[in-house]
PDB file of C-alpha atoms and ligand atoms in Angstrom:
ATOM      1  CA  MET A 173       0.000   0.000   0.000  1.00 66.00           C
ATOM      2  CA  LYS A 174       1.314   3.403  -0.931  1.00 84.00           C
ATOM      3  CA  TYR A 175      -0.098   6.711   0.076  1.00 94.00           C
ATOM      4  CA  THR A 176       1.107  10.157   0.940  1.00 95.00           C
ATOM      5  CA  VAL A 177       0.637  11.504   4.443  1.00 96.00           C
ATOM      6  CA  ILE A 178       0.485  15.257   4.949  1.00 97.00           C
ATOM      7  CA  VAL A 179       0.802  16.284   8.574  1.00 96.00           C
ATOM      8  CA  ALA A 180      -1.162  19.320   9.714  1.00 97.00           C
ATOM      9  CA  ASN A 181       0.168  21.382  12.629  1.00 96.00           C
ATOM     10  CA  ASN A 182      -3.100  23.017  13.620  1.00 97.00           C
ATOM     11  CA  GLU A 183      -6.652  23.544  12.395  1.00 98.00           C
ATOM     12  CA  THR A 184      -5.834  26.376  10.006  1.00 98.00           C
ATOM     13  CA  ASP A 185      -2.877  24.486   8.611  1.00 98.00           C
ATOM     14  CA  PHE A 186      -5.104  21.433   8.153  1.00 98.00           C
ATOM     15  CA  GLY A 187      -7.590  23.466   6.133  1.00 98.00           C
ATOM     16  CA  ILE A 188      -4.913  25.054   3.952  1.00 97.00           C
ATOM     17  CA  LYS A 189      -3.173  21.742   3.260  1.00 98.00           C
ATOM     18  CA  ALA A 190      -6.459  20.035   2.442  1.00 98.00           C
ATOM     19  CA  ALA A 191      -7.532  22.870   0.141  1.00 98.00           C
ATOM     20  CA  SER A 192      -4.172  22.766  -1.596  1.00 97.00           C
ATOM     21  CA  ALA A 193      -4.240  18.977  -2.159  1.00 98.00           C
ATOM     22  CA  PHE A 194      -7.826  19.260  -3.340  1.00 98.00           C
ATOM     23  CA  THR A 195      -7.304  22.065  -5.863  1.00 97.00           C
ATOM     24  CA  GLN A 196      -4.203  20.305  -7.148  1.00 97.00           C
ATOM     25  CA  ALA A 197      -6.287  17.165  -7.798  1.00 98.00           C
ATOM     26  CA  VAL A 198      -9.178  19.069  -9.401  1.00 98.00           C
ATOM     27  CA  ARG A 199      -6.793  20.919 -11.723  1.00 97.00           C
ATOM     28  CA  GLN A 200      -5.849  17.632 -13.355  1.00 97.00           C
ATOM     29  CA  TYR A 201      -9.334  17.313 -14.880  1.00 98.00           C
ATOM     30  CA  ASP A 202     -11.860  19.375 -16.767  1.00 97.00           C
ATOM     31  CA  LYS A 203     -14.723  20.126 -14.344  1.00 97.00           C
ATOM     32  CA  PRO A 204     -14.591  16.746 -12.588  1.00 98.00           C
ATOM     33  CA  ASP A 205     -17.294  15.342 -10.349  1.00 98.00           C
ATOM     34  CA  VAL A 206     -16.044  15.247  -6.787  1.00 98.00           C
ATOM     35  CA  ILE A 207     -17.441  13.556  -3.740  1.00 98.00           C
ATOM     36  CA  LEU A 208     -17.215  15.710  -0.638  1.00 98.00           C
ATOM     37  CA  PRO A 209     -17.866  14.872   3.017  1.00 98.00           C
ATOM     38  CA  THR A 210     -19.730  16.562   5.855  1.00 97.00           C
ATOM     39  CA  GLY A 211     -19.173  16.425   9.622  1.00 96.00           C
ATOM     40  CA  ASN A 212     -16.720  18.303  11.824  1.00 96.00           C
ATOM     41  CA  THR A 213     -13.497  17.081  10.229  1.00 98.00           C
ATOM     42  CA  PRO A 214     -13.769  18.953   6.913  1.00 98.00           C
ATOM     43  CA  LEU A 215     -14.849  22.320   8.367  1.00 98.00           C
ATOM     44  CA  PRO A 216     -11.340  23.891   8.246  1.00 98.00           C
ATOM     45  CA  PHE A 217     -11.008  22.603   4.668  1.00 98.00           C
ATOM     46  CA  TYR A 218     -14.205  24.376   3.604  1.00 98.00           C
ATOM     47  CA  ALA A 219     -13.147  27.491   5.510  1.00 97.00           C
ATOM     48  CA  ALA A 220      -9.849  27.483   3.590  1.00 97.00           C
ATOM     49  CA  LEU A 221     -11.652  27.073   0.259  1.00 97.00           C
ATOM     50  CA  ARG A 222     -13.930  29.997   1.112  1.00 96.00           C
ATOM     51  CA  GLU A 223     -10.856  32.064   1.948  1.00 94.00           C
ATOM     52  CA  MET A 224      -9.321  31.392  -1.439  1.00 92.00           C
ATOM     53  CA  ARG A 225     -10.484  33.662  -4.152  1.00 74.00           C
ATOM     54  CA  ALA A 226     -13.187  31.819  -6.102  1.00 73.00           C
ATOM     55  CA  LYS A 227     -11.153  32.439  -9.239  1.00 75.00           C
ATOM     56  CA  LYS A 228      -8.324  30.319  -7.859  1.00 85.00           C
ATOM     57  CA  ILE A 229     -10.520  27.275  -7.345  1.00 93.00           C
ATOM     58  CA  PRO A 230     -10.742  25.194 -10.507  1.00 95.00           C
ATOM     59  CA  ALA A 231     -14.307  24.346 -11.582  1.00 96.00           C
ATOM     60  CA  PHE A 232     -15.870  21.110 -10.360  1.00 97.00           C
ATOM     61  CA  PHE A 233     -19.252  19.543  -9.654  1.00 98.00           C
ATOM     62  CA  TYR A 234     -20.273  18.354  -6.215  1.00 98.00           C
ATOM     63  CA  ARG A 235     -21.510  14.816  -5.750  1.00 98.00           C
ATOM     64  CA  GLN A 236     -23.074  14.043  -2.394  1.00 98.00           C
ATOM     65  CA  LEU A 237     -21.617  11.203  -0.329  1.00 98.00           C
ATOM     66  CA  ASP A 238     -24.387  10.520   2.160  1.00 98.00           C
ATOM     67  CA  GLU A 239     -27.470  11.974   3.801  1.00 98.00           C
ATOM     68  CA  TYR A 240     -29.816  11.414   6.707  1.00 98.00           C
ATOM     69  CA  LEU A 241     -33.298  10.187   5.896  1.00 98.00           C
ATOM     70  CA  GLY A 242     -36.545  11.099   7.594  1.00 96.00           C
ATOM     71  CA  LEU A 243     -35.814  14.756   8.393  1.00 97.00           C
ATOM     72  CA  TRP A 244     -38.011  17.615   7.260  1.00 97.00           C
ATOM     73  CA  ALA A 245     -37.195  19.719   4.200  1.00 97.00           C
ATOM     74  CA  GLY A 246     -34.656  22.420   5.006  1.00 97.00           C
ATOM     75  CA  HIS A 247     -33.648  20.786   8.330  1.00 98.00           C
ATOM     76  CA  ARG A 248     -30.416  22.438   9.453  1.00 97.00           C
ATOM     77  CA  LYS A 249     -28.733  19.075  10.033  1.00 98.00           C
ATOM     78  CA  LEU A 250     -29.328  17.751   6.537  1.00 98.00           C
ATOM     79  CA  PHE A 251     -25.884  17.302   5.012  1.00 98.00           C
ATOM     80  CA  LEU A 252     -26.986  19.038   1.847  1.00 98.00           C
ATOM     81  CA  GLU A 253     -28.041  22.091   3.871  1.00 98.00           C
ATOM     82  CA  GLU A 254     -24.626  22.072   5.583  1.00 98.00           C
ATOM     83  CA  MET A 255     -22.870  21.811   2.255  1.00 98.00           C
ATOM     84  CA  LYS A 256     -24.938  24.671   0.854  1.00 98.00           C
ATOM     85  CA  ARG A 257     -23.980  26.877   3.810  1.00 98.00           C
ATOM     86  CA  ASN A 258     -20.313  25.859   3.933  1.00 97.00           C
ATOM     87  CA  LEU A 259     -19.393  25.640   0.289  1.00 97.00           C
ATOM     88  CA  LEU A 260     -21.956  25.414  -2.491  1.00 97.00           C
ATOM     89  CA  GLU A 261     -23.608  28.796  -1.995  1.00 96.00           C
ATOM     90  CA  PRO A 262     -20.556  30.864  -1.014  1.00 95.00           C
ATOM     91  CA  LEU A 263     -18.562  29.516  -3.966  1.00 95.00           C
ATOM     92  CA  ARG A 264     -21.515  28.981  -6.343  1.00 94.00           C
ATOM     93  CA  ILE A 265     -20.759  25.331  -6.984  1.00 96.00           C
ATOM     94  CA  GLY A 266     -23.308  23.163  -8.765  1.00 97.00           C
ATOM     95  CA  ALA A 267     -24.144  19.566  -7.918  1.00 98.00           C
ATOM     96  CA  SER A 268     -24.144  16.586 -10.263  1.00 97.00           C
ATOM     97  CA  LEU A 269     -25.905  14.482  -7.630  1.00 98.00           C
ATOM     98  CA  SER A 270     -27.494  15.425  -4.343  1.00 98.00           C
ATOM     99  CA  PHE A 271     -29.863  13.600  -2.034  1.00 98.00           C
ATOM    100  CA  ASN A 272     -33.272  14.657  -0.787  1.00 97.00           C
ATOM    101  CA  GLY A 273     -33.255  13.538   2.830  1.00 97.00           C
ATOM    102  CA  ALA A 274     -36.843  14.676   3.296  1.00 97.00           C
ATOM    103  CA  ALA A 275     -38.270  12.565   0.458  1.00 96.00           C
ATOM    104  CA  ASP A 276     -39.901   9.170   0.789  1.00 96.00           C
ATOM    105  CA  PRO A 277     -36.844   6.914   1.395  1.00 96.00           C
ATOM    106  CA  GLN A 278     -37.671   4.161  -1.100  1.00 96.00           C
ATOM    107  CA  GLY A 279     -38.549   6.676  -3.813  1.00 97.00           C
ATOM    108  CA  GLU A 280     -35.350   8.594  -3.141  1.00 97.00           C
ATOM    109  CA  PHE A 281     -33.317   5.395  -3.257  1.00 97.00           C
ATOM    110  CA  MET A 282     -34.784   4.520  -6.674  1.00 97.00           C
ATOM    111  CA  ARG A 283     -34.113   8.021  -7.965  1.00 98.00           C
ATOM    112  CA  VAL A 284     -30.487   7.906  -6.764  1.00 97.00           C
ATOM    113  CA  VAL A 285     -29.829   4.463  -8.265  1.00 96.00           C
ATOM    114  CA  THR A 286     -31.234   5.624 -11.614  1.00 96.00           C
ATOM    115  CA  ALA A 287     -29.221   8.846 -11.477  1.00 96.00           C
ATOM    116  CA  MET A 288     -26.014   6.948 -10.642  1.00 95.00           C
ATOM    117  CA  LYS A 289     -26.507   4.746 -13.710  1.00 94.00           C
ATOM    118  CA  SER A 290     -26.396   7.761 -15.980  1.00 96.00           C
ATOM    119  CA  LEU A 291     -23.379   9.308 -14.258  1.00 96.00           C
ATOM    120  CA  LYS A 292     -19.768   8.386 -14.850  1.00 96.00           C
ATOM    121  CA  PRO A 293     -17.787   7.406 -11.748  1.00 96.00           C
ATOM    122  CA  ALA A 294     -16.592  10.441  -9.806  1.00 97.00           C
ATOM    123  CA  LYS A 295     -12.889  11.193 -10.299  1.00 97.00           C
ATOM    124  CA  ILE A 296     -12.002  12.662  -6.936  1.00 98.00           C
ATOM    125  CA  GLY A 297     -13.325  11.964  -3.474  1.00 98.00           C
ATOM    126  CA  VAL A 298     -12.591  13.694  -0.210  1.00 98.00           C
ATOM    127  CA  ILE A 299     -13.716  11.501   2.638  1.00 98.00           C
ATOM    128  CA  GLY A 300     -13.582  11.231   6.406  1.00 98.00           C
ATOM    129  CA  ILE A 301     -13.623   8.258   8.723  1.00 98.00           C
ATOM    130  CA  GLY A 302     -16.172   7.607  11.452  1.00 97.00           C
ATOM    131  CA  GLY A 303     -15.229   6.478  14.952  1.00 96.00           C
ATOM    132  CA  ASN A 304     -16.365   2.956  14.044  1.00 97.00           C
ATOM    133  CA  GLY A 305     -14.458   2.939  10.751  1.00 98.00           C
ATOM    134  CA  HIS A 306     -17.372   3.885   8.545  1.00 98.00           C
ATOM    135  CA  VAL A 307     -16.833   5.841   5.345  1.00 98.00           C
ATOM    136  CA  GLY A 308     -19.823   7.797   4.155  1.00 98.00           C
ATOM    137  CA  PHE A 309     -22.499   5.838   5.998  1.00 98.00           C
ATOM    138  CA  ASN A 310     -21.039   2.475   5.051  1.00 98.00           C
ATOM    139  CA  GLU A 311     -21.271   1.064   8.533  1.00 98.00           C
ATOM    140  CA  PRO A 312     -19.284  -1.963   9.748  1.00 98.00           C
ATOM    141  CA  GLY A 313     -20.379  -5.059   7.859  1.00 98.00           C
ATOM    142  CA  SER A 314     -20.811  -3.167   4.564  1.00 98.00           C
ATOM    143  CA  SER A 315     -19.504  -5.069   1.579  1.00 98.00           C
ATOM    144  CA  PHE A 316     -16.745  -3.490  -0.504  1.00 98.00           C
ATOM    145  CA  PHE A 317     -18.945  -4.291  -3.506  1.00 98.00           C
ATOM    146  CA  ASP A 318     -22.046  -2.387  -2.350  1.00 96.00           C
ATOM    147  CA  GLY A 319     -23.260   0.619  -4.311  1.00 96.00           C
ATOM    148  CA  ALA A 320     -25.615   3.396  -3.207  1.00 97.00           C
ATOM    149  CA  ARG A 321     -28.214   2.228  -0.735  1.00 97.00           C
ATOM    150  CA  ILE A 322     -30.261   2.920   2.360  1.00 98.00           C
ATOM    151  CA  ILE A 323     -28.550   1.911   5.563  1.00 98.00           C
ATOM    152  CA  LYS A 324     -29.523   1.620   9.225  1.00 98.00           C
ATOM    153  CA  LEU A 325     -27.201   3.816  11.259  1.00 98.00           C
ATOM    154  CA  ALA A 326     -24.944   2.007  13.724  1.00 97.00           C
ATOM    155  CA  GLN A 327     -25.390   2.749  17.422  1.00 97.00           C
ATOM    156  CA  LYS A 328     -21.873   4.269  17.618  1.00 95.00           C
ATOM    157  CA  THR A 329     -22.662   6.617  14.721  1.00 96.00           C
ATOM    158  CA  ARG A 330     -25.924   7.669  16.363  1.00 97.00           C
ATOM    159  CA  GLU A 331     -24.069   8.384  19.623  1.00 96.00           C
ATOM    160  CA  ASP A 332     -21.242  10.314  17.929  1.00 94.00           C
ATOM    161  CA  ASN A 333     -23.370  12.324  15.533  1.00 95.00           C
ATOM    162  CA  SER A 334     -26.158  13.204  17.945  1.00 96.00           C
ATOM    163  CA  LYS A 335     -23.731  15.042  20.276  1.00 94.00           C
ATOM    164  CA  ASP A 336     -24.385  18.402  18.647  1.00 92.00           C
ATOM    165  CA  TRP A 337     -28.051  17.648  17.987  1.00 96.00           C
ATOM    166  CA  GLU A 338     -30.437  19.996  19.761  1.00 96.00           C
ATOM    167  CA  PHE A 339     -33.963  19.550  21.071  1.00 96.00           C
ATOM    168  CA  GLN A 340     -35.494  21.533  18.219  1.00 97.00           C
ATOM    169  CA  ASP A 341     -33.775  19.225  15.718  1.00 97.00           C
ATOM    170  CA  GLY A 342     -36.255  16.483  16.649  1.00 97.00           C
ATOM    171  CA  PRO A 343     -35.428  12.790  16.994  1.00 96.00           C
ATOM    172  CA  PHE A 344     -32.089  11.652  15.623  1.00 97.00           C
ATOM    173  CA  PRO A 345     -32.468   9.721  12.343  1.00 98.00           C
ATOM    174  CA  THR A 346     -32.328   5.951  12.303  1.00 98.00           C
ATOM    175  CA  HIS A 347     -31.524   5.594   8.601  1.00 98.00           C
ATOM    176  CA  ALA A 348     -29.451   7.266   5.929  1.00 98.00           C
ATOM    177  CA  ILE A 349     -28.640   6.980   2.252  1.00 98.00           C
ATOM    178  CA  THR A 350     -25.029   6.586   1.209  1.00 98.00           C
ATOM    179  CA  LEU A 351     -22.875   5.986  -1.814  1.00 98.00           C
ATOM    180  CA  GLY A 352     -21.280   2.565  -1.495  1.00 98.00           C
ATOM    181  CA  ILE A 353     -17.683   1.525  -1.085  1.00 98.00           C
ATOM    182  CA  ARG A 354     -17.880   0.254  -4.657  1.00 97.00           C
ATOM    183  CA  ASP A 355     -18.423   3.877  -5.755  1.00 97.00           C
ATOM    184  CA  LEU A 356     -15.480   5.025  -3.634  1.00 98.00           C
ATOM    185  CA  ARG A 357     -13.171   2.324  -4.926  1.00 98.00           C
ATOM    186  CA  GLU A 358     -13.683   3.711  -8.433  1.00 97.00           C
ATOM    187  CA  LEU A 359     -12.201   7.081  -7.532  1.00 98.00           C
ATOM    188  CA  GLU A 360      -9.010   8.042  -9.300  1.00 98.00           C
ATOM    189  CA  GLN A 361      -7.922  10.235  -6.394  1.00 98.00           C
ATOM    190  CA  THR A 362      -8.863   9.955  -2.757  1.00 98.00           C
ATOM    191  CA  ILE A 363      -8.127  12.530  -0.093  1.00 98.00           C
ATOM    192  CA  LEU A 364      -8.709  11.227   3.426  1.00 98.00           C
ATOM    193  CA  LEU A 365      -9.186  13.887   6.092  1.00 98.00           C
ATOM    194  CA  VAL A 366      -8.684  12.929   9.739  1.00 98.00           C
ATOM    195  CA  ARG A 367      -8.502  15.167  12.801  1.00 98.00           C
ATOM    196  CA  GLY A 368      -8.301  14.586  16.529  1.00 97.00           C
ATOM    197  CA  GLU A 369      -7.213  12.032  19.047  1.00 96.00           C
ATOM    198  CA  GLY A 370     -10.618  10.368  18.919  1.00 96.00           C
ATOM    199  CA  LYS A 371      -9.779   9.088  15.435  1.00 97.00           C
ATOM    200  CA  ALA A 372      -6.233   7.873  16.166  1.00 97.00           C
ATOM    201  CA  GLU A 373      -7.117   4.295  16.966  1.00 97.00           C
ATOM    202  CA  ILE A 374      -9.524   3.750  14.098  1.00 98.00           C
ATOM    203  CA  LEU A 375      -7.179   5.408  11.596  1.00 98.00           C
ATOM    204  CA  ALA A 376      -4.337   3.061  12.570  1.00 98.00           C
ATOM    205  CA  LYS A 377      -6.693   0.090  12.457  1.00 98.00           C
ATOM    206  CA  ALA A 378      -8.050   1.055   9.038  1.00 98.00           C
ATOM    207  CA  LEU A 379      -4.659   1.648   7.435  1.00 97.00           C
ATOM    208  CA  THR A 380      -2.537  -0.983   9.145  1.00 96.00           C
ATOM    209  CA  GLY A 381      -4.931  -3.669  10.413  1.00 97.00           C
ATOM    210  CA  PRO A 382      -6.606  -6.456   8.480  1.00 98.00           C
ATOM    211  CA  VAL A 383      -8.658  -5.493   5.418  1.00 98.00           C
ATOM    212  CA  THR A 384     -12.133  -6.436   6.541  1.00 98.00           C
ATOM    213  CA  GLN A 385     -15.770  -5.437   6.156  1.00 98.00           C
ATOM    214  CA  ASP A 386     -15.827  -4.958   9.926  1.00 98.00           C
ATOM    215  CA  VAL A 387     -13.688  -1.853   9.382  1.00 98.00           C
ATOM    216  CA  PRO A 388     -15.125  -0.405   6.165  1.00 98.00           C
ATOM    217  CA  ALA A 389     -12.310   2.170   5.824  1.00 98.00           C
ATOM    218  CA  SER A 390      -9.791  -0.676   5.563  1.00 98.00           C
ATOM    219  CA  TYR A 391     -10.707  -0.868   1.850  1.00 98.00           C
ATOM    220  CA  LEU A 392      -8.431   2.188   1.589  1.00 98.00           C
ATOM    221  CA  GLN A 393      -5.391  -0.056   1.901  1.00 97.00           C
ATOM    222  CA  ASN A 394      -5.995  -1.049  -1.708  1.00 97.00           C
ATOM    223  CA  GLN A 395      -6.941   2.387  -2.961  1.00 97.00           C
ATOM    224  CA  ARG A 396      -4.894   4.030  -5.719  1.00 95.00           C
ATOM    225  CA  ASN A 397      -3.676   7.612  -5.393  1.00 97.00           C
ATOM    226  CA  MET A 398      -4.528   8.354  -1.817  1.00 98.00           C
ATOM    227  CA  THR A 399      -3.431  11.354   0.211  1.00 98.00           C
ATOM    228  CA  VAL A 400      -4.040  11.340   3.947  1.00 98.00           C
ATOM    229  CA  ILE A 401      -4.239  14.743   5.563  1.00 98.00           C
ATOM    230  CA  ALA A 402      -4.194  14.429   9.310  1.00 98.00           C
ATOM    231  CA  ASP A 403      -3.144  16.241  12.433  1.00 97.00           C
ATOM    232  CA  ARG A 404      -0.564  14.821  14.818  1.00 96.00           C
ATOM    233  CA  THR A 405      -3.089  13.553  17.337  1.00 96.00           C
ATOM    234  CA  ALA A 406      -4.957  11.585  14.677  1.00 97.00           C
ATOM    235  CA  LEU A 407      -1.669  10.059  13.500  1.00 97.00           C
ATOM    236  CA  SER A 408      -0.394   9.306  16.992  1.00 95.00           C
ATOM    237  CA  LYS A 409      -1.276   5.606  16.908  1.00 96.00           C
ATOM    238  CA  MET A 410       0.073   4.904  13.443  1.00 95.00           C
ATOM    239  CA  PRO A 411       2.950   2.456  13.821  1.00 91.00           C
ATOM    240  CA  GLY A 412       6.287   4.225  13.374  1.00 83.00           C
ATOM    241  CA  PHE A 413       4.764   7.671  13.156  1.00 79.00           C
ATOM    242  CA  ASN A 414       7.126  10.173  14.698  1.00 71.00           C
ATOM    243  CA  PRO A 415       7.495  13.286  12.581  1.00 66.00           C
ATOM    244  CA  PRO A 416       9.709  16.114  13.800  1.00 61.00           C
ATOM    245  CA  LEU A 417       7.828  19.041  15.345  1.00 60.00           C
TER     246      LEU A 417
HETATM  247  P1  PGA B 538     -16.776  13.739  11.823  1.00 62.81           P
HETATM  248  O1  PGA B 538     -17.521  12.583  11.051  1.00 62.81           O
HETATM  249  O2  PGA B 538     -15.957  14.438  10.821  1.00 62.81           O
HETATM  250  O3  PGA B 538     -17.884  14.617  12.351  1.00 62.81           O
HETATM  251  O4  PGA B 538     -15.973  13.081  12.889  1.00 62.81           O
HETATM  252  C1  PGA B 538     -16.780  11.756  10.220  1.00 62.81           C
HETATM  253  C2  PGA B 538     -17.640  10.618   9.759  1.00 62.81           C
HETATM  254  O5  PGA B 538     -18.525  10.191  10.512  1.00 62.81           O
HETATM  255  O6  PGA B 538     -17.425  10.129   8.645  1.00 62.81           O
END
C-alpha cells in the first residue's frame, strides 16, 4: 500500500493543506465530479476554500456522499443544507448528484440508483472516517462491492453524531442513504481527512490492520492515489509515526 501523508500542525494548517491537495487534484481534470464529506473534520477545509479567491478554485461539480433520511425539508442538520452553507452557496458550486433527505426513502433510493446509472464514476473523493471505521455511511459489515443504498445507522454513529443535535432538531435519524464503497473504490484520487485524538485508533486500524468489512475504511489499503491529511493527534497511533515538530 502506498499513500502520501500530509501532517497538519493546527486547524488552520489542516484546512490550507487540504484545500491545496484538493485544488491540485481538481486541476488535473476538466470540471470533474467530486465527492465531498460533511461532519466536523472537513470544516477547516471548507473554511480554507472559502478564503481562497473563487477564481483560484478550478471548476468542479459536487456529488453528495451521504445523507440522513426522515428529516423535514430544510432541516439544518441535513448534510446538503450544511454543504450549501459551507461551500456550495458561497462559492456557487453546482451539484451533479445530491440527495433529498426529506423525500420518501424508497422513492429517493430509486431516484439515486437511476441517477447513478447515468453518471460516470466520480474522479475525486474527499472523505472522512467515522469512529467505528465507517466511510460515508457504510457502517461496519458493509460489503466493498455495495453501491448506493439505504442503511440503518450504527449505534456508535448515532451516539457520535447526535452530540451536537439539539432539542429543536427532533429525533435523531435511524436511517441514511449513502454511496457505497464500490463507488469510492472507483475514484481516481482519494483525499482522506482525519482530525483529533478520537480518530487515532480507528485510523491506525483502518490503514494498518486487516482489510475487513468490519472496518469499512480498511478498503483504503488497496486504494490508488490516496493522500491522507491528518493532524498529529490523529496520526499518533500509526505504527512508526514520529514526525519532527
Ligand atoms: P466527523 O464525522 O468528521 O464529524 O468526525 C466523520 C464521519 O462520521 O465520517
